[in-house]
Coordinates of C-alpha atoms in Angstrom, one line a residue:
X1 CA 21.6 0.0 -2.6
X2 CA 21.8 -2.1 -5.7
X3 CA 20.4 -0.5 -8.6
X4 CA 17.1 -1.5 -9.7
X5 CA 15.8 -2.4 -13.2
X6 CA 16.2 0.7 -15.4
X7 CA 12.4 1.2 -17.0
X8 CA 10.2 3.8 -17.8
X9 CA 7.3 1.4 -17.0
X10 CA 4.8 3.4 -14.8
X11 CA 1.4 2.4 -13.2
X12 CA -1.2 1.3 -15.4
X13 CA -3.7 3.2 -13.2
X14 CA -3.2 6.2 -10.7
X15 CA -6.4 7.8 -8.7
X16 CA -6.2 10.2 -5.9
X17 CA -9.7 11.3 -5.1
X18 CA -12.5 10.6 -2.5
X19 CA -14.1 7.2 -3.1
X20 CA -11.6 5.7 -5.2
X21 CA -11.4 2.6 -3.4
X22 CA -14.7 1.7 -4.3
X23 CA -13.8 1.0 -7.5
X24 CA -10.9 -1.1 -7.1
X25 CA -13.1 -4.1 -8.2
X26 CA -13.4 -2.5 -11.3
X27 CA -9.8 -1.8 -11.6
X28 CA -8.7 -5.1 -11.1
X29 CA -11.1 -6.4 -13.9
X30 CA -8.2 -4.8 -16.0
X31 CA -6.7 -8.0 -17.8
X32 CA -3.3 -6.3 -17.8
X33 CA -3.5 -6.3 -13.8
X34 CA -5.4 -9.4 -13.3
X35 CA -5.8 -12.1 -16.0
X36 CA -8.1 -14.1 -13.8
X37 CA -9.3 -12.7 -10.8
X38 CA -7.3 -14.4 -8.4
X39 CA -6.2 -12.0 -6.1
X40 CA -4.3 -11.5 -2.8
X41 CA -5.1 -8.9 -0.8
X42 CA -2.5 -7.9 2.0
X43 CA -3.3 -5.8 4.8
X44 CA -2.0 -4.2 8.0
X45 CA -4.0 -4.2 11.4
X46 CA -6.2 -1.3 11.9
X47 CA -7.5 0.7 8.8
X48 CA -6.6 -1.6 6.2
X49 CA -9.0 -4.5 7.3
X50 CA -11.5 -1.7 7.3
X51 CA -10.9 -1.1 3.9
X52 CA -11.2 -4.6 3.1
X53 CA -14.4 -5.0 4.7
X54 CA -15.9 -2.1 2.8
X55 CA -14.5 -4.1 -0.4
X56 CA -15.7 -7.6 0.4
X57 CA -18.1 -7.2 -1.7
X58 CA -16.2 -7.2 -5.0
X59 CA -13.4 -8.9 -3.7
X60 CA -15.3 -12.3 -2.7
X61 CA -12.9 -14.8 -4.5
X62 CA -9.9 -12.8 -2.8
X63 CA -7.5 -14.4 -0.5
X64 CA -7.3 -12.0 2.7
X65 CA -3.6 -12.0 4.4
X66 CA -2.8 -9.4 7.6
X67 CA 0.7 -8.9 8.2
X68 CA 2.3 -6.5 10.5
X69 CA 4.6 -5.7 7.7
X70 CA 8.0 -3.7 8.0
X71 CA 10.6 -6.4 8.2
X72 CA 12.4 -8.7 5.6
X73 CA 11.5 -11.6 7.1
X74 CA 7.5 -10.4 7.0
X75 CA 7.8 -9.7 3.6
X76 CA 9.9 -13.4 2.7
X77 CA 7.0 -15.3 5.0
X78 CA 4.2 -13.4 3.1
X79 CA 6.0 -14.4 -0.3
X80 CA 6.0 -18.0 0.7
X81 CA 2.6 -17.7 1.4
X82 CA 2.0 -16.3 -2.4
X83 CA 3.6 -19.1 -3.5
X84 CA 1.8 -21.8 -2.1
X85 CA -1.6 -20.0 -3.9
X86 CA -2.5 -19.5 -7.6
X87 CA -2.7 -15.6 -7.5
X88 CA -2.2 -13.5 -10.6
X89 CA -2.1 -10.0 -8.8
X90 CA -1.4 -8.5 -5.2
X91 CA -3.1 -5.6 -3.4
X92 CA -1.3 -4.2 -0.8
X93 CA -3.8 -2.0 1.5
X94 CA -2.6 0.3 4.3
X95 CA 0.4 2.4 5.1
X96 CA 4.1 2.2 4.1
X97 CA 5.1 -1.0 6.1
X98 CA 2.0 -3.0 4.7
X99 CA 2.8 -1.7 1.2
X100 CA 6.5 -2.3 1.4
X101 CA 6.0 -5.7 2.6
X102 CA 3.3 -6.7 -0.4
X103 CA 5.6 -5.1 -3.0
X104 CA 8.6 -7.0 -2.0
X105 CA 6.6 -10.4 -1.8
X106 CA 4.5 -9.6 -5.3
X107 CA 8.0 -9.1 -6.8
X108 CA 9.5 -12.4 -5.5
X109 CA 7.2 -13.9 -8.1
X110 CA 6.9 -11.6 -10.7
X111 CA 3.5 -10.9 -9.6
X112 CA 1.6 -7.2 -10.5
X113 CA 0.8 -5.4 -7.7
X114 CA -1.9 -2.8 -7.0
X115 CA -0.9 0.0 -4.2
X116 CA -3.6 1.1 -1.7
X117 CA -2.4 3.7 0.4
X118 CA -4.3 4.7 3.5
X119 CA -1.7 7.2 4.4
X120 CA 0.8 9.4 2.8
X121 CA 3.9 8.8 5.1
X122 CA 6.6 8.5 2.3
X123 CA 6.6 8.1 -1.2
X124 CA 6.7 4.0 -1.1
X125 CA 3.2 4.3 -2.0
X126 CA 4.5 4.7 -5.7
X127 CA 8.5 3.5 -5.9
X128 CA 10.4 0.5 -6.8
X129 CA 11.8 0.6 -3.5
X130 CA 11.0 -1.5 -0.4
X131 CA 12.1 -0.1 2.6
X132 CA 12.6 -3.0 5.3
X133 CA 14.0 -4.0 8.6
X134 CA 16.8 -6.9 8.4
X135 CA 19.0 -7.4 11.6
X136 CA 17.4 -4.4 13.4
X137 CA 19.0 -2.4 10.1
X138 CA 16.7 -0.8 7.8
X139 CA 17.7 -1.6 4.1
X140 CA 16.5 -0.4 0.7
X141 CA 15.3 -3.4 -1.7
X142 CA 14.6 -2.8 -5.8
X143 CA 11.1 -3.9 -6.5
X144 CA 8.8 -3.5 -9.2
X145 CA 7.0 -0.4 -9.4
X146 CA 3.1 -0.9 -8.4
X147 CA 0.7 -1.7 -11.5
X148 CA -1.7 0.8 -9.8
X149 CA -1.7 3.5 -7.3
X150 CA -5.0 4.2 -5.2
X151 CA -4.8 6.9 -2.6
X152 CA -8.5 7.2 -1.4
X153 CA -8.8 10.8 0.4
X154 CA -11.7 9.5 2.4
X155 CA -9.4 6.9 4.3
X156 CA -6.4 9.5 4.5
X157 CA -8.6 12.0 6.2
X158 CA -9.3 9.3 9.0
X159 CA -5.5 8.4 9.2
X160 CA -3.1 9.7 11.9
X161 CA -2.4 13.1 10.8
X162 CA 1.1 12.9 12.5
X163 CA 1.9 10.1 9.9
X164 CA 0.2 11.7 6.9
X165 CA 2.4 15.2 7.7
X166 CA 5.5 13.0 7.9
X167 CA 5.3 12.3 3.7
X168 CA 5.5 16.4 3.5
X169 CA 9.2 16.0 5.1
X170 CA 9.9 13.1 2.5
X171 CA 8.6 15.2 -0.5
X172 CA 10.7 18.4 0.2
X173 CA 13.9 16.0 0.9
X174 CA 13.7 15.6 -2.6
X175 CA 15.4 19.0 -2.8
X176 CA 18.4 18.3 -1.0
X177 CA 18.6 15.1 -2.6
X178 CA 18.7 16.6 -6.3
X179 CA 21.5 19.1 -4.9
X180 CA 23.5 15.9 -4.0
X181 CA 22.9 14.4 -7.2
X182 CA 24.3 17.5 -9.0
X183 CA 27.2 17.6 -6.9
X184 CA 28.0 14.5 -7.4
X185 CA 27.7 15.0 -11.3
X186 CA 30.2 18.3 -10.9
X187 CA 32.8 16.5 -8.3
X188 CA 32.9 12.9 -9.5
X189 CA 31.0 13.1 -13.1
X190 CA 27.9 11.0 -12.3
X191 CA 25.2 11.3 -14.8
X192 CA 22.3 12.9 -13.7
X193 CA 19.0 12.0 -15.4
X194 CA 17.0 15.3 -16.7
X195 CA 13.7 13.5 -16.7
X196 CA 14.0 12.1 -13.2
X197 CA 15.1 15.1 -11.6
X198 CA 12.5 16.9 -13.0
X199 CA 9.5 14.4 -11.7
X200 CA 11.3 14.6 -8.2
X201 CA 11.7 18.4 -8.0
X202 CA 8.2 19.4 -9.4
X203 CA 6.2 17.7 -6.4
X204 CA 8.9 19.2 -4.1
X205 CA 8.5 22.7 -5.6
X206 CA 4.4 22.7 -5.3
X207 CA 4.6 21.7 -1.5
X208 CA 7.1 24.5 -0.8
X209 CA 4.5 26.9 -1.6
X210 CA 1.1 25.4 -1.5
X211 CA -1.1 27.0 0.8
X212 CA -3.4 24.8 3.2
X213 CA -2.7 21.8 5.4
X214 CA -3.8 18.1 6.1
X215 CA -7.6 19.3 6.5
X216 CA -7.4 20.4 2.8
X217 CA -8.6 18.5 0.1
X218 CA -6.6 20.2 -2.3
X219 CA -3.4 20.3 -0.7
X220 CA -3.3 16.6 0.4
X221 CA -4.0 15.6 -3.5
X222 CA -1.0 17.5 -4.3
X223 CA 0.9 16.0 -1.8
X224 CA -0.1 12.5 -2.7
X225 CA 0.6 13.3 -6.5
X226 CA 4.1 14.5 -5.4
X227 CA 4.4 11.3 -3.3
X228 CA 3.3 9.4 -6.7
X229 CA 5.7 11.9 -8.5
X230 CA 8.6 11.1 -6.4
X231 CA 8.4 7.3 -6.8
X232 CA 7.9 7.7 -10.7
X233 CA 11.4 9.7 -10.7
X234 CA 12.9 6.5 -9.1
X235 CA 11.7 4.0 -11.8
X236 CA 12.7 6.1 -14.6
X237 CA 16.3 6.6 -13.8
X238 CA 16.7 3.2 -11.7
X239 CA 17.8 4.3 -8.3
X240 CA 16.4 6.1 -5.8
X241 CA 19.0 8.9 -6.4
X242 CA 16.4 11.7 -7.3
X243 CA 14.9 11.3 -3.8
X244 CA 17.3 10.2 -1.6
X245 CA 20.8 12.0 -0.4
X246 CA 22.5 12.8 2.3
X247 CA 19.3 13.7 3.8
X248 CA 18.1 9.8 3.7
X249 CA 21.8 8.9 4.8
X250 CA 21.1 10.5 7.9
X251 CA 17.4 9.3 8.3
X252 CA 18.8 5.7 7.9
X253 CA 21.8 6.2 10.7
X254 CA 19.0 7.4 13.0
X255 CA 17.1 4.4 12.2
X256 CA 20.3 2.3 13.2
X257 CA 21.5 3.9 16.1
X258 CA 18.4 5.3 17.8
X259 CA 15.6 3.2 16.6
X260 CA 11.9 4.2 16.7
X261 CA 13.4 8.2 17.1
X262 CA 10.7 9.7 14.5
X263 CA 9.4 8.3 11.0
X264 CA 10.8 8.2 7.9
X265 CA 9.2 11.5 6.8
X266 CA 10.2 13.4 9.6
X267 CA 13.8 12.5 9.9
X268 CA 14.3 12.8 6.1
X269 CA 13.1 16.2 6.3
X270 CA 15.1 17.4 9.4
X271 CA 18.2 15.7 7.5
X272 CA 17.3 17.4 4.4
X273 CA 17.5 20.9 6.3
X274 CA 20.5 20.3 8.0
X275 CA 22.4 19.2 4.5
X276 CA 20.9 22.3 2.8
X277 CA 22.8 24.6 5.7
X278 CA 25.7 22.4 5.0
X279 CA 25.5 23.7 1.3
X280 CA 25.2 27.3 2.3
X281 CA 21.9 27.8 0.2
X282 CA 20.2 30.3 2.3
X283 CA 17.3 30.9 0.0
X284 CA 16.7 27.0 -0.1
X285 CA 16.9 27.0 3.7
X286 CA 14.8 29.5 4.5
X287 CA 11.9 28.0 2.3
X288 CA 12.5 24.4 3.5
X289 CA 12.3 25.8 7.3
X290 CA 9.3 27.6 6.9
X291 CA 7.5 24.7 5.1
X292 CA 8.6 22.1 8.2
X293 CA 7.6 24.9 10.5
X294 CA 4.3 25.8 8.9
X295 CA 3.6 21.8 9.2
X296 CA 4.8 21.2 12.5
X297 CA 7.4 19.0 11.5
X298 CA 10.9 18.8 13.1
X299 CA 13.8 20.9 11.9
X300 CA 16.3 20.3 14.7
X301 CA 17.9 16.9 16.3
X302 CA 16.4 18.1 19.7
X303 CA 12.8 18.3 18.1
X304 CA 13.2 14.4 17.6
X305 CA 15.0 13.8 20.8
X306 CA 18.3 13.5 19.8
X307 CA 21.3 15.5 21.8
X308 CA 24.3 16.8 20.1
X309 CA 26.4 13.6 20.9
X310 CA 23.9 11.8 19.4
X311 CA 23.8 13.8 16.3
X312 CA 27.6 13.5 16.1
X313 CA 27.1 9.9 16.0
X314 CA 24.8 10.1 13.2
X315 CA 26.6 12.3 10.9
X316 CA 29.8 9.9 11.3
X317 CA 27.7 6.9 10.8
X318 CA 25.3 8.2 7.8
X319 CA 27.8 7.8 4.7
X320 CA 27.8 3.9 5.9
X321 CA 24.4 3.6 5.2
X322 CA 24.9 4.3 1.4
X323 CA 28.5 3.5 0.9
X324 CA 28.3 4.1 -3.2
X325 CA 26.6 7.3 -2.8
X326 CA 28.4 11.0 -3.1
X327 CA 26.4 13.5 -0.9
X328 CA 27.4 16.8 1.1
X329 CA 28.2 14.5 3.8
X330 CA 30.8 12.6 2.0
X331 CA 32.1 16.0 0.4
X332 CA 32.6 17.6 3.4
X333 CA 33.7 14.4 5.6
X334 CA 33.8 16.3 8.6
X335 CA 35.3 15.5 11.8
X336 CA 33.1 14.7 15.2
X337 CA 34.4 18.2 16.5
X338 CA 33.4 20.1 12.8
X339 CA 30.2 18.4 13.3
X340 CA 29.7 19.6 16.5
X341 CA 30.5 23.1 15.5
X342 CA 28.3 23.0 12.4
X343 CA 25.1 21.8 14.5
X344 CA 25.6 24.7 16.8
X345 CA 25.6 27.1 14.1
X346 CA 23.0 25.4 12.6
X347 CA 20.8 25.5 15.9
X348 CA 21.4 29.4 16.3
X349 CA 20.5 29.9 12.4
X350 CA 17.3 27.8 12.8
X351 CA 16.1 29.6 15.9
X352 CA 16.0 32.9 13.9
X353 CA 13.9 31.6 11.0

């Protein structure tokens, strides 16, 4: 993906708590976000519309746009609607597809955007990246980081549990992405941004060992903060490098070859575990496997419905999704037969953990 604009710009407002959405009207009164109160609110179907109903008294002058989201066409359509209006800020309310659509459309016209997450599926809630499908292939597009990030635990609690749990896989995949970054430094001399690496690593380490589950406010708060921290890491270094390595190459390859197999976070977590096995890091492999198993997330290709032949295709295709990126997959450059052998060994090891 192209480099993002390098910036240490951070959101002006971050909140993770119950009842946070109720204060959205006050947040938008901050002149640095909305100078005149002319706000476009972008929602996805379902929970996003429920949030708007609750906020309508404080957003009575806002224009509401509903989007299916998730595609570049939807983002461009929304962008054209924003251009035809007179807005000084955009609020994206919903899951990852809705937020990414709003981020892209707002960035097209340089409008500040506030991200209101109703799920914790991935780190897109606070990242300078919009993941959008174009011609059947999901791509990553550089956008401005949200000016505000709000996670209301009340709404997360009522969202689909599996969707929220997937964010755990996305967070711990940072461990693998950072190992790939270090490998690229050693082999190709690629510079590593220490601050970005620290931000990405802290949240992942916390989730690896944090007790509790999605029914526990303390755990959900740490997960939300870890996802936000991951997004900030990308903003600091100017690319998705701290949070995207071979794990995400595998995820994007599955999305391209076998669409709708599993969610972003589920595939990133599974891909990270496989890449960690390829590195021979037994300590990390056990830590990550235990975490994924504890939260009932997939660990093997068969867990997401992929057979050995399909996964061999995925690994062969994966480097093409990020041709500028050096990861354990590029380093090993395995043949299909080598991949098949490694997968068999991997499945045997995971079965014992």
